[in-house]
PDB file of C-alpha atoms and ligand atoms in Angstrom:
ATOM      1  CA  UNK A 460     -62.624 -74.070-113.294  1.00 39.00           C
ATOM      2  CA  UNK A 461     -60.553 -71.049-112.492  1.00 60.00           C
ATOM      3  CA  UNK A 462     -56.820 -71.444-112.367  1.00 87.00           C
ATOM      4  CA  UNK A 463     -55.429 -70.698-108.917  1.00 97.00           C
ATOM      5  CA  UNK A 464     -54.216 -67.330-108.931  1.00 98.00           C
ATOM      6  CA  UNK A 465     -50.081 -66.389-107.607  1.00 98.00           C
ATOM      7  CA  UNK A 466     -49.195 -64.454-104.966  1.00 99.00           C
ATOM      8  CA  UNK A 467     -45.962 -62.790-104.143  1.00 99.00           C
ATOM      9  CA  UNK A 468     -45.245 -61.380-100.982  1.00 99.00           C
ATOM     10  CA  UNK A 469     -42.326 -59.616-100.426  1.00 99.00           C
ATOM     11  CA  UNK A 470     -41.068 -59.694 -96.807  1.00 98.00           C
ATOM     12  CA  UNK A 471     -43.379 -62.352 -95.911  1.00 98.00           C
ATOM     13  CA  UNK A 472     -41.851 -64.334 -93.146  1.00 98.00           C
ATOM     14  CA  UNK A 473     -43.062 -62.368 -90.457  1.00 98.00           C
ATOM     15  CA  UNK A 474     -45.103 -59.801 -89.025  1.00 98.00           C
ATOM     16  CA  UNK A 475     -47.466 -58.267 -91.698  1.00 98.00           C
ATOM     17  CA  UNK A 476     -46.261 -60.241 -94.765  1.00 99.00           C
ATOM     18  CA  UNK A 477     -46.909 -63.581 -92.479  1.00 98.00           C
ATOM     19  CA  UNK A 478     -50.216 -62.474 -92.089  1.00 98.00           C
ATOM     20  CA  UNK A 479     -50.828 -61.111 -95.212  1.00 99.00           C
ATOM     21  CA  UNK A 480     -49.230 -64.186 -97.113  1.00 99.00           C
ATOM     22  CA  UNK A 481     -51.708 -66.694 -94.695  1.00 99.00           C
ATOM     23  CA  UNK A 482     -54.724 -64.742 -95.418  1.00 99.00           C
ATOM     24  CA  UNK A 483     -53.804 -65.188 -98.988  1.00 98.00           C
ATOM     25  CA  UNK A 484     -53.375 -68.728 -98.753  1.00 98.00           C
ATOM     26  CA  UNK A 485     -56.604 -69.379 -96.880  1.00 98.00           C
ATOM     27  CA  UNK A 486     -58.621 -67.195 -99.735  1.00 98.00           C
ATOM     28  CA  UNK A 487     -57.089 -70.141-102.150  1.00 98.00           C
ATOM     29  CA  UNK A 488     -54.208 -68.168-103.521  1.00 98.00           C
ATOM     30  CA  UNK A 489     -50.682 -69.932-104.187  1.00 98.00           C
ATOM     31  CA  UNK A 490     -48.086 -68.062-102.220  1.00 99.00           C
ATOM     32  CA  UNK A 491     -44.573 -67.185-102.737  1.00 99.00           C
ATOM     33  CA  UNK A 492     -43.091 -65.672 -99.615  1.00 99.00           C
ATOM     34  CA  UNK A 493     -39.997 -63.728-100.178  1.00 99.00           C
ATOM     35  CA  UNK A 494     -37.498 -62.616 -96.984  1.00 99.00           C
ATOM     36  CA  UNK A 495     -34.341 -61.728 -96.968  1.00 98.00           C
ATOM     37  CA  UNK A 496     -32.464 -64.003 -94.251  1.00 98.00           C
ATOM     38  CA  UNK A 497     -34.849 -65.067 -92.173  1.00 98.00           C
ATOM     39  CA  UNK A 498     -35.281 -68.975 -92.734  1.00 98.00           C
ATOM     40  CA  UNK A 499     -36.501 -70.194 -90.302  1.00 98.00           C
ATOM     41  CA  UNK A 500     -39.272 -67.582 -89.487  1.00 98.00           C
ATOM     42  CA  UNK A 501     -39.752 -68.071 -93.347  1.00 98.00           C
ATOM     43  CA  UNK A 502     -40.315 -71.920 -93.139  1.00 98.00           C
ATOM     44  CA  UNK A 503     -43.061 -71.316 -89.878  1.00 98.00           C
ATOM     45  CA  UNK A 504     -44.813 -68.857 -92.418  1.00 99.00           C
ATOM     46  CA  UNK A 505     -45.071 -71.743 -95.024  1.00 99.00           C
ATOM     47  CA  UNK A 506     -46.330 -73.729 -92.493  1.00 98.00           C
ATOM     48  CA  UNK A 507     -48.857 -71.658 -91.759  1.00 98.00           C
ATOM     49  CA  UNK A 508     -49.892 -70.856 -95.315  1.00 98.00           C
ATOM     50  CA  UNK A 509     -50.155 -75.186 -95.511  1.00 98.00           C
ATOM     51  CA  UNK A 510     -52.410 -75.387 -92.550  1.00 98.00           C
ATOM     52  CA  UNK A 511     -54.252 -72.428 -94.018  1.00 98.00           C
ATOM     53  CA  UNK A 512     -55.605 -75.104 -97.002  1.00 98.00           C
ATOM     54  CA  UNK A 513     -53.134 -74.025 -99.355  1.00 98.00           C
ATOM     55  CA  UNK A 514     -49.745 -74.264-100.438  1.00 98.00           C
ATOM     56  CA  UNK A 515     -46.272 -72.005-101.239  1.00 98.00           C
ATOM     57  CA  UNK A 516     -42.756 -71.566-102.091  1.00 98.00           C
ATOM     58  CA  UNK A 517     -39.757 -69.647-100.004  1.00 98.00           C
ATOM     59  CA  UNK A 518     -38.263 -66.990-102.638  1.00 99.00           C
ATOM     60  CA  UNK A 519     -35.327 -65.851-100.697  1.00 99.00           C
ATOM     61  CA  UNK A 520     -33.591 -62.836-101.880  1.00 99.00           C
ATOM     62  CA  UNK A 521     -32.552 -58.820-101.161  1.00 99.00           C
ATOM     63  CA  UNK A 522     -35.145 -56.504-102.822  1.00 99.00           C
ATOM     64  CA  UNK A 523     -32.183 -53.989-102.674  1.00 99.00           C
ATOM     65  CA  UNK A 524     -30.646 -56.596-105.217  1.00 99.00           C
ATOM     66  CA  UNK A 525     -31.771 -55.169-108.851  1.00 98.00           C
ATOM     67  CA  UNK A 526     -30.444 -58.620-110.642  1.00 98.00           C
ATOM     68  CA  UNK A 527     -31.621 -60.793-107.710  1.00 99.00           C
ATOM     69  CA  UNK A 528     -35.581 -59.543-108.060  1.00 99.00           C
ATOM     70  CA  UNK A 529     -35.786 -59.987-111.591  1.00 98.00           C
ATOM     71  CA  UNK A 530     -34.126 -63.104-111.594  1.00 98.00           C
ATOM     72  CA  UNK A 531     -36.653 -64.266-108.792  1.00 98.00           C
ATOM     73  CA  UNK A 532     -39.690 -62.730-110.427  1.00 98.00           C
ATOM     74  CA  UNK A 533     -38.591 -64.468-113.870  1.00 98.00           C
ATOM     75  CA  UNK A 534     -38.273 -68.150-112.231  1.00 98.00           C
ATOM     76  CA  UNK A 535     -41.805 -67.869-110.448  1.00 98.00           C
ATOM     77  CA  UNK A 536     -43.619 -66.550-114.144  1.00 98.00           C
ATOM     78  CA  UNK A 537     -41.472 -69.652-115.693  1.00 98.00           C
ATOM     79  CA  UNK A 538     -43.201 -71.768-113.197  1.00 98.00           C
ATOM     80  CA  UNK A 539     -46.638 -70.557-112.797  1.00 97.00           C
ATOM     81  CA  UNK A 540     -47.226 -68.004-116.002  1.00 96.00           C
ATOM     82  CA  UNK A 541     -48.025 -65.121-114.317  1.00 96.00           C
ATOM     83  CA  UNK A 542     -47.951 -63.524-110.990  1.00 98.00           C
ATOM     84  CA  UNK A 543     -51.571 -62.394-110.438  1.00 98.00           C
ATOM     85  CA  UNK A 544     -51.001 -60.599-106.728  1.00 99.00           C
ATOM     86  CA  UNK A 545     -47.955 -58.437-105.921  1.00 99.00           C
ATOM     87  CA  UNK A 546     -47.409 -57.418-102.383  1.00 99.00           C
ATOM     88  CA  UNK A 547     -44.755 -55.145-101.861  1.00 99.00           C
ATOM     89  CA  UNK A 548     -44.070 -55.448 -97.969  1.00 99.00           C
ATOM     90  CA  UNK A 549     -40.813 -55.799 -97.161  1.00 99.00           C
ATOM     91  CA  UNK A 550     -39.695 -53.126 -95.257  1.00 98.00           C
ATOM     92  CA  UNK A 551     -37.153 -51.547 -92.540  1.00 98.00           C
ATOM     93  CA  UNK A 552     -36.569 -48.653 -90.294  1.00 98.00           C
ATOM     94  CA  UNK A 553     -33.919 -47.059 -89.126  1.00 98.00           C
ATOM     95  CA  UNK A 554     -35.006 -44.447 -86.834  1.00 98.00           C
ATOM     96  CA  UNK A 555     -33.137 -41.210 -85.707  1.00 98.00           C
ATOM     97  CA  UNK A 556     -33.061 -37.566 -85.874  1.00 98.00           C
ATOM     98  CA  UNK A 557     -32.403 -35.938 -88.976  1.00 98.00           C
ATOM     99  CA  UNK A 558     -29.275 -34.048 -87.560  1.00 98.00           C
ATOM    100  CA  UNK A 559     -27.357 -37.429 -86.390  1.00 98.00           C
ATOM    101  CA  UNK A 560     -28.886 -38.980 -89.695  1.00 98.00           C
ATOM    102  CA  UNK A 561     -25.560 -40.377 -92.015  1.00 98.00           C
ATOM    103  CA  UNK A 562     -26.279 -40.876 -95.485  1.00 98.00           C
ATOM    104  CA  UNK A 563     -26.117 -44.530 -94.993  1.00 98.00           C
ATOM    105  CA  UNK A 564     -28.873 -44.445 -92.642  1.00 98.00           C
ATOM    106  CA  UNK A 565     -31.039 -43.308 -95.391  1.00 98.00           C
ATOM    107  CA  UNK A 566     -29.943 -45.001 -98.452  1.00 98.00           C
ATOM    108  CA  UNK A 567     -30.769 -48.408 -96.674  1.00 98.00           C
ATOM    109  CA  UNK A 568     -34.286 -46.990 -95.838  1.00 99.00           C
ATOM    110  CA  UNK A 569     -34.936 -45.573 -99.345  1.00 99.00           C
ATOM    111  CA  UNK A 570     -33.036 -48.634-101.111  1.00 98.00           C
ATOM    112  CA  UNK A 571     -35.278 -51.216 -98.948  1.00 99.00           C
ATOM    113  CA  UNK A 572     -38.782 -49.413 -98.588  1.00 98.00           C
ATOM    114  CA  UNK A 573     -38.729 -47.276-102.266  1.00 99.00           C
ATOM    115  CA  UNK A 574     -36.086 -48.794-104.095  1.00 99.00           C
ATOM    116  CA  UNK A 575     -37.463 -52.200-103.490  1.00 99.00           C
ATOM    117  CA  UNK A 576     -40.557 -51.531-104.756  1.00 99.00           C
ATOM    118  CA  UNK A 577     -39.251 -50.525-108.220  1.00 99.00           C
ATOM    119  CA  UNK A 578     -36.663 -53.551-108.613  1.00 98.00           C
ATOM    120  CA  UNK A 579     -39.896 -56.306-107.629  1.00 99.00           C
ATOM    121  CA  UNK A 580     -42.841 -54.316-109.632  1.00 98.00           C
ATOM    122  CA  UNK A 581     -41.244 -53.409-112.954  1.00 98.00           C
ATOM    123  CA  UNK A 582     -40.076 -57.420-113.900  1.00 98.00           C
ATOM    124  CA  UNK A 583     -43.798 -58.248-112.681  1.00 98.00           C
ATOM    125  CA  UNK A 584     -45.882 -55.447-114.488  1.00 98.00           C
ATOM    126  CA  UNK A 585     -44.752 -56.288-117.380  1.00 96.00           C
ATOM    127  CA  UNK A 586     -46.313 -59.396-117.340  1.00 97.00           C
ATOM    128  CA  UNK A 587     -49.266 -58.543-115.806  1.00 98.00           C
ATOM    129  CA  UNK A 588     -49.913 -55.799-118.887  1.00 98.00           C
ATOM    130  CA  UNK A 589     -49.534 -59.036-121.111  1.00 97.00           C
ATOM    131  CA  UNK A 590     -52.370 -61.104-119.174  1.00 97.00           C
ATOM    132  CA  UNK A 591     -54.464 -57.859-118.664  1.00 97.00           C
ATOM    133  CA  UNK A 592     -54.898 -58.538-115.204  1.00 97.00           C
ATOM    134  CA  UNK A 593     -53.321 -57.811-111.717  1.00 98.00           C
ATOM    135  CA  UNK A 594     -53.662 -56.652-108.115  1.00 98.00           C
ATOM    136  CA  UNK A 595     -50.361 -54.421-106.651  1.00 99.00           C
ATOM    137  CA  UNK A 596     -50.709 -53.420-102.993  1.00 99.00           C
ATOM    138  CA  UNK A 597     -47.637 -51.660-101.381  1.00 99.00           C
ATOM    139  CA  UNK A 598     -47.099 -51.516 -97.672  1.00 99.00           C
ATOM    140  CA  UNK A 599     -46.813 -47.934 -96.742  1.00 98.00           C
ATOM    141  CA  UNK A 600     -47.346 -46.660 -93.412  1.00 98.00           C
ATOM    142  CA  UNK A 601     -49.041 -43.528 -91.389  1.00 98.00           C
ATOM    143  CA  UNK A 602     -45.709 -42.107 -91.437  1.00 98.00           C
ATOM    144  CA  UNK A 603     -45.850 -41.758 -94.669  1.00 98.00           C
ATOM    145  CA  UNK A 604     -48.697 -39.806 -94.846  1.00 98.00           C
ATOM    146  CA  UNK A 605     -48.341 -37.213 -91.987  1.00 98.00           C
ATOM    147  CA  UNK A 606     -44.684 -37.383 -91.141  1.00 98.00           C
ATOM    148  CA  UNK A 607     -42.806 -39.204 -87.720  1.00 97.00           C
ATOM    149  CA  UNK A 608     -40.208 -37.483 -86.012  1.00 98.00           C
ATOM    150  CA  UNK A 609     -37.328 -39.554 -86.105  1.00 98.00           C
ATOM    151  CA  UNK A 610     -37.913 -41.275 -89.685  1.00 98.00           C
ATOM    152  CA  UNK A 611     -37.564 -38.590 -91.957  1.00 98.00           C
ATOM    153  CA  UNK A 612     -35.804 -41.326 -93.982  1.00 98.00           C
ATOM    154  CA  UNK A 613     -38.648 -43.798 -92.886  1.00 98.00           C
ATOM    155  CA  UNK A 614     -41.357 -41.362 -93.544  1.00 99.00           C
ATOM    156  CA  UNK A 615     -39.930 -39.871 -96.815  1.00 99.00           C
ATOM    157  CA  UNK A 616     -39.524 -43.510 -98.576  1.00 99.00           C
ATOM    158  CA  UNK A 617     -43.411 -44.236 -97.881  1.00 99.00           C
ATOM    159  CA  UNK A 618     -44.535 -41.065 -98.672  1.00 99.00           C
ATOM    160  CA  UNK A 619     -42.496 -42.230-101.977  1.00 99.00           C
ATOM    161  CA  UNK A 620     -44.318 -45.188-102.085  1.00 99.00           C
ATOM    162  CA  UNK A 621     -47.540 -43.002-101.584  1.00 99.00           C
ATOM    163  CA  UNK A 622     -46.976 -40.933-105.097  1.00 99.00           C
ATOM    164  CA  UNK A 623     -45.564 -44.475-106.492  1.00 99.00           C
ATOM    165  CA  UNK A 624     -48.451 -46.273-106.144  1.00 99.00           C
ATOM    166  CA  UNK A 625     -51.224 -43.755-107.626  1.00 99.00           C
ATOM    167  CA  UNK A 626     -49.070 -42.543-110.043  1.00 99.00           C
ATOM    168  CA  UNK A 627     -48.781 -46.400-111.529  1.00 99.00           C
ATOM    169  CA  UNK A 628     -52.200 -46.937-110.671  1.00 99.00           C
ATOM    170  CA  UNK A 629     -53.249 -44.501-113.763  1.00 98.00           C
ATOM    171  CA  UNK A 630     -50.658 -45.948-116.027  1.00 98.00           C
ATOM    172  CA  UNK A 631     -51.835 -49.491-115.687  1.00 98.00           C
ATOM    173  CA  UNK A 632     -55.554 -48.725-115.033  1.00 98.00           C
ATOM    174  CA  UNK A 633     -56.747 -49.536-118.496  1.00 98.00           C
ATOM    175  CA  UNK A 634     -55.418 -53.304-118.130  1.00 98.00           C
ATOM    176  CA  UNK A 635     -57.528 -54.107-115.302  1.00 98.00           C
ATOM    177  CA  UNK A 636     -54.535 -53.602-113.314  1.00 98.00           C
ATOM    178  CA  UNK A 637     -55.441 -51.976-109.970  1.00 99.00           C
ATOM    179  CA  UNK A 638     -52.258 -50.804-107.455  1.00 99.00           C
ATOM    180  CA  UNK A 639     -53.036 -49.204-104.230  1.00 99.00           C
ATOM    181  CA  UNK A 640     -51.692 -48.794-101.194  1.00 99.00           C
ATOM    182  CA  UNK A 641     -52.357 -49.745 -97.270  1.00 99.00           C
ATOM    183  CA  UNK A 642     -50.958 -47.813 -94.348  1.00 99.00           C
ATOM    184  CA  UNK A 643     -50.686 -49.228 -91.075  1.00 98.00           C
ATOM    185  CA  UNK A 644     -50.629 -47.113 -87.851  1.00 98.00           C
ATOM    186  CA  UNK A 645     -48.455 -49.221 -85.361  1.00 98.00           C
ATOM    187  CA  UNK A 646     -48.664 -52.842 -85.750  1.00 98.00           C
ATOM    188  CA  UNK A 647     -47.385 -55.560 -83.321  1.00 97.00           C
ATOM    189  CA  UNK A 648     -44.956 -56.917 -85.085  1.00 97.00           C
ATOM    190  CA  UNK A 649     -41.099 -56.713 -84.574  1.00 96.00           C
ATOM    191  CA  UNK A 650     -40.838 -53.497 -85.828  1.00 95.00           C
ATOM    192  CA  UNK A 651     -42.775 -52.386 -82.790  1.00 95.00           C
ATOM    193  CA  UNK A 652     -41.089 -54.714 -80.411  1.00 94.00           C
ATOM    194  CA  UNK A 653     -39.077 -52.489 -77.735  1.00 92.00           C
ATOM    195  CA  UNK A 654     -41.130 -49.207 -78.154  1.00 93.00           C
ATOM    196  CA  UNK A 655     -43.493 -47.863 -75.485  1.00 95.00           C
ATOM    197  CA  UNK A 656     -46.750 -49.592 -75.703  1.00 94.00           C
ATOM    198  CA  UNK A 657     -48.874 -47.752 -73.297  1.00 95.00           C
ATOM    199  CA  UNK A 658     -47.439 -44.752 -73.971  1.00 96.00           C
ATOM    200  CA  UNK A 659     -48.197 -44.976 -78.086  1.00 96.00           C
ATOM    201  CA  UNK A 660     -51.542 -46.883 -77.203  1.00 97.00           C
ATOM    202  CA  UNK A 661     -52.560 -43.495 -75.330  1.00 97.00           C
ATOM    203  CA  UNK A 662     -51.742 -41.709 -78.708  1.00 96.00           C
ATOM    204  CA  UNK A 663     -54.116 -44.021 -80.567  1.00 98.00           C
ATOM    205  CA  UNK A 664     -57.921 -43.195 -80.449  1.00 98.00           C
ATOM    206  CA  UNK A 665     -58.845 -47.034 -80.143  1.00 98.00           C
ATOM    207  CA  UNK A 666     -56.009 -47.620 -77.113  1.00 98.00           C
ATOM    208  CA  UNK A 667     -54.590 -49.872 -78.811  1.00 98.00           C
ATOM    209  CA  UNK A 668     -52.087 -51.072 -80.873  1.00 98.00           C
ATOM    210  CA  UNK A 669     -52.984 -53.283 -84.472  1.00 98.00           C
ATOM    211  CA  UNK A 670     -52.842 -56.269 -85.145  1.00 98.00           C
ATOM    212  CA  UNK A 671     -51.068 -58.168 -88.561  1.00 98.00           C
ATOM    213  CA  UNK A 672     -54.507 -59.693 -89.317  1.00 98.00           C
ATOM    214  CA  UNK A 673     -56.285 -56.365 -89.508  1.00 98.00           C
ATOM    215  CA  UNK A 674     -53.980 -55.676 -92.358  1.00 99.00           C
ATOM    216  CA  UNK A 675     -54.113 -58.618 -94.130  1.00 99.00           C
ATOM    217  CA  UNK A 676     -57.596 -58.554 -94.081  1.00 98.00           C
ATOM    218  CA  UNK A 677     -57.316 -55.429 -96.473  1.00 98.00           C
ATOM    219  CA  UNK A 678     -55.114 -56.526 -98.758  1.00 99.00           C
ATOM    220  CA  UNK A 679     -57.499 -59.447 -99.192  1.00 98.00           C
ATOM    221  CA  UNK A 680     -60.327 -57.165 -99.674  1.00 98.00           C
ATOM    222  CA  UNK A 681     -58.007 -55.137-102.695  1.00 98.00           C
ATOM    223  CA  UNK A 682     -57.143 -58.609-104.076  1.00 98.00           C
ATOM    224  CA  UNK A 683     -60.728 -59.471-104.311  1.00 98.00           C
ATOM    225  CA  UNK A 684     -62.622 -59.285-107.901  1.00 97.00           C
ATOM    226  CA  UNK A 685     -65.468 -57.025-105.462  1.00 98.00           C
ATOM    227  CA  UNK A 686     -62.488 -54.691-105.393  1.00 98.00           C
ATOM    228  CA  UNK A 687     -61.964 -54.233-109.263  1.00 98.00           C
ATOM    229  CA  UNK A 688     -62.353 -50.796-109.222  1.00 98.00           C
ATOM    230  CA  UNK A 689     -60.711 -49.405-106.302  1.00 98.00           C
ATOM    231  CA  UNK A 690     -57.310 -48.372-107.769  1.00 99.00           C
ATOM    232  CA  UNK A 691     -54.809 -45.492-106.662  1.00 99.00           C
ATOM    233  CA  UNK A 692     -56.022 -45.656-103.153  1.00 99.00           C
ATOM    234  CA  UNK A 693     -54.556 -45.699 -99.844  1.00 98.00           C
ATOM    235  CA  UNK A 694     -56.221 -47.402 -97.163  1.00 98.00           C
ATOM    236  CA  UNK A 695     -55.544 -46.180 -93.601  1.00 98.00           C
ATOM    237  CA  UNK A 696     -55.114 -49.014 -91.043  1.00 98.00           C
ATOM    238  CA  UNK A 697     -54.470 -47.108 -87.443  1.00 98.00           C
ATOM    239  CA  UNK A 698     -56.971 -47.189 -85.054  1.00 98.00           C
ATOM    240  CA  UNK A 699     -58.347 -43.137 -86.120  1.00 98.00           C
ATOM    241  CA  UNK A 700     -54.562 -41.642 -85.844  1.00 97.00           C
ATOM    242  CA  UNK A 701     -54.946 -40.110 -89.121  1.00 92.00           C
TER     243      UNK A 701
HETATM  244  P1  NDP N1206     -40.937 -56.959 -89.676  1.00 51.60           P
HETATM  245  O1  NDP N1206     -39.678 -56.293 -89.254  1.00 51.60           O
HETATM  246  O2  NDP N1206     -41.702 -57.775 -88.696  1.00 51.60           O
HETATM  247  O3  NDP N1206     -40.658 -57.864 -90.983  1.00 51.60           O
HETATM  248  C1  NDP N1206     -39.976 -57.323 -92.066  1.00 51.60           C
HETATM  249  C2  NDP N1206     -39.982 -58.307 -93.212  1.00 51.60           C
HETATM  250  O4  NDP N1206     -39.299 -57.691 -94.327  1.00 51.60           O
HETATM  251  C3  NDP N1206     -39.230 -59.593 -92.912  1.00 51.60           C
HETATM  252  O5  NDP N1206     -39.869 -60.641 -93.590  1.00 51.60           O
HETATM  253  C4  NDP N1206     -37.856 -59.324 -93.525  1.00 51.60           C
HETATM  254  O6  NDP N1206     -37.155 -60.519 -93.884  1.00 51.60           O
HETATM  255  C5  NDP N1206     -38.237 -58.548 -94.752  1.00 51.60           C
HETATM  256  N1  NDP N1206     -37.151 -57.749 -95.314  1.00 51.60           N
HETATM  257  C6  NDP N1206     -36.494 -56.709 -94.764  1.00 51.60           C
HETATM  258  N2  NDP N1206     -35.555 -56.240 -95.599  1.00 51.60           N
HETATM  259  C7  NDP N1206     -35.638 -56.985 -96.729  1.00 51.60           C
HETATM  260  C8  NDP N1206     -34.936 -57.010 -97.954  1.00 51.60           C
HETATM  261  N3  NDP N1206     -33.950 -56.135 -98.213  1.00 51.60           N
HETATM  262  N4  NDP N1206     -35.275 -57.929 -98.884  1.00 51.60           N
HETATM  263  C9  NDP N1206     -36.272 -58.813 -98.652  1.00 51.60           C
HETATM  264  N5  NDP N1206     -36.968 -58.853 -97.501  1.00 51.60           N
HETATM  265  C10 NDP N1206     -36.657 -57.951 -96.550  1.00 51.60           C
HETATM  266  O7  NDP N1206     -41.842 -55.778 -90.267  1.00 51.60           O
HETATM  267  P2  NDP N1206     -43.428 -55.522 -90.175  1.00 51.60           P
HETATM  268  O8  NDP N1206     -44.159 -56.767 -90.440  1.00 51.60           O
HETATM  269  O9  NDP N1206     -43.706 -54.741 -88.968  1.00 51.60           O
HETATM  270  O10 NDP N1206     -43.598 -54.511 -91.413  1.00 51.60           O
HETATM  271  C11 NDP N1206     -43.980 -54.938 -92.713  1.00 51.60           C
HETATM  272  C12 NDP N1206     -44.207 -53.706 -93.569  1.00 51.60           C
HETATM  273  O11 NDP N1206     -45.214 -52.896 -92.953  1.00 51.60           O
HETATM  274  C13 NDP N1206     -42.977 -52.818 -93.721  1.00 51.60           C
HETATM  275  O12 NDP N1206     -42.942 -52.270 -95.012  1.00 51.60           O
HETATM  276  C14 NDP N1206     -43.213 -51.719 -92.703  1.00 51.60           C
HETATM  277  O13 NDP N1206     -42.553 -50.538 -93.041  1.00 51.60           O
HETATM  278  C15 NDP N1206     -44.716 -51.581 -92.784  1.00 51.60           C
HETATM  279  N6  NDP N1206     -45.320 -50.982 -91.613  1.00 51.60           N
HETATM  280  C16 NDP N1206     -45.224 -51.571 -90.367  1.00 51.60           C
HETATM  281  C17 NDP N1206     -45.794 -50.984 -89.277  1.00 51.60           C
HETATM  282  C18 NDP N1206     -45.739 -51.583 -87.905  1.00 51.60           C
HETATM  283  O14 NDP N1206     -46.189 -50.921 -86.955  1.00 51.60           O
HETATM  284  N7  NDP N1206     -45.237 -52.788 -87.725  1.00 51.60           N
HETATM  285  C19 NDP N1206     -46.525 -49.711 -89.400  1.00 51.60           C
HETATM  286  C20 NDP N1206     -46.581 -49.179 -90.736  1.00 51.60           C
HETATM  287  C21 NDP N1206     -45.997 -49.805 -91.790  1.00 51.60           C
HETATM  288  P3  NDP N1206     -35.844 -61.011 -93.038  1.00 51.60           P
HETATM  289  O15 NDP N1206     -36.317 -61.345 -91.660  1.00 51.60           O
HETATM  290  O16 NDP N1206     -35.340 -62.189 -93.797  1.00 51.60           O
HETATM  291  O17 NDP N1206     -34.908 -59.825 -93.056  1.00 51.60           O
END
């Protein structure tokens, strides 16, 4: 028999990293759901992932926080060996023109959606070069690959996360290590909430706007053994924007 294979999920008490972290679950996968502050919408996605046939952990902490990630990432390889699936998800914006833009505004962005990345990954690569075996996807978005007005922060840390993830994917490629990347269009989630549906939907070539599930079920598909040698991708999710 197999052993059960670990998943973390970063930002995965709501929106895409609920859906992501339930798909997960319902594939068999043991799931550790990180958020920042969010409990309760944290303890609704471990319900889910329950009802979903499997079972999961709440890993609270700030992905910002250096110390905190690798202390988080060491306690769930203490308790389970090895994480086998890394999905970096957690993300913000923090949207507004570049002119009114303080340097605050962008250091959270880049700390949260680049930053983030590095401080979860490196503590969890290293043990996945040991076992010779891994899946990374990161979560980084359309704006990422053709620009937003209004998120030059936003779209600048994904783009990041764009070079991040292919440039890792050849270091680790050897190890049967595969890292790639999936970028949503707009999602409904509560990133979305408050923006202009109809307006953006007419923007969209399928009208509409995407759902969480449609993601997840990609990051499934790269987690699967089918998907072995996909690696240093990035996998448009947007309904034919770009
Ligand atoms: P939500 O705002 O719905 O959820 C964000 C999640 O990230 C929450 O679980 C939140 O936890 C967590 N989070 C935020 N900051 C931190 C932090 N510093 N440390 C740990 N966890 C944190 O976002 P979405 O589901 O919409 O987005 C998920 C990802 O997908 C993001 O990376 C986003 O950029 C990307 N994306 C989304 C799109 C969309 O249209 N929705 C489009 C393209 C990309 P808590 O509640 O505890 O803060």
């Amino acid at each position: 028999m197999t052993q059960q294979e670990t998943a973390l999920v970063t930002g995965g008490s709501r929106g895409i990293g609920r859906a992501i972290a339930v798909s997960l679950a319902a594939s068999g996968r043991f799931v550790y759901i990180n958020y920042q502050s969010g409990i309760d919408a944290a303890k609704e996605t471990l319900a889910a992932v329950k009802e979903a046939g499997s079972d999961g952990v709440l890993l609270p902490f700030d992905v910002t926080d250096q110390k905190a990630a690798e202390e988080a990432v060491a306690a769930v390889i203490r308790e389970r060996g090895v994480i086998d699936i890394l999905v970096n998800n957690a993300g913000i914006r923090d949207d507004m023109l570049m002119v009114w833009m303080k340097s605050e505004n962008w250091d959270r962005v880049l700390s949260t959606n680049l930053t983030g990345f590095y401080n979860v990954t490196k503590p969890v690569v290293k043990k996945m070069l040991s076992k010779r075996k891994g899946r990374i996807i990161n979560i980084t978005s359309t704006s990422g690959q053709m620009g937003q007005a209004g998120q030059v922060n936003y779209s600048a840390s994904k783009a990041g996360l764009i070079g991040a993830t292919m440039a890792l994917a050849r270091e680790i490629a050897k190890r049967s290590i595969t890292v790639n990347a999936v970028a949503p269009g707009f999602i409904e989630t509560d990133m979305t909430d408050g923006l202009p549906v109809e307006q953006i939907a007419g923007t969209i070539p399928a009208g509409r706007l995407g759902k969480p599930e449609e993601v997840a079920a990609a990051v499934n598909f790269l987690c699967s053994p089918e998907a072995g040698y996909i690696t240093g991708q990035v996998i448009g999710i947007n309904g034919g924007i770009c």
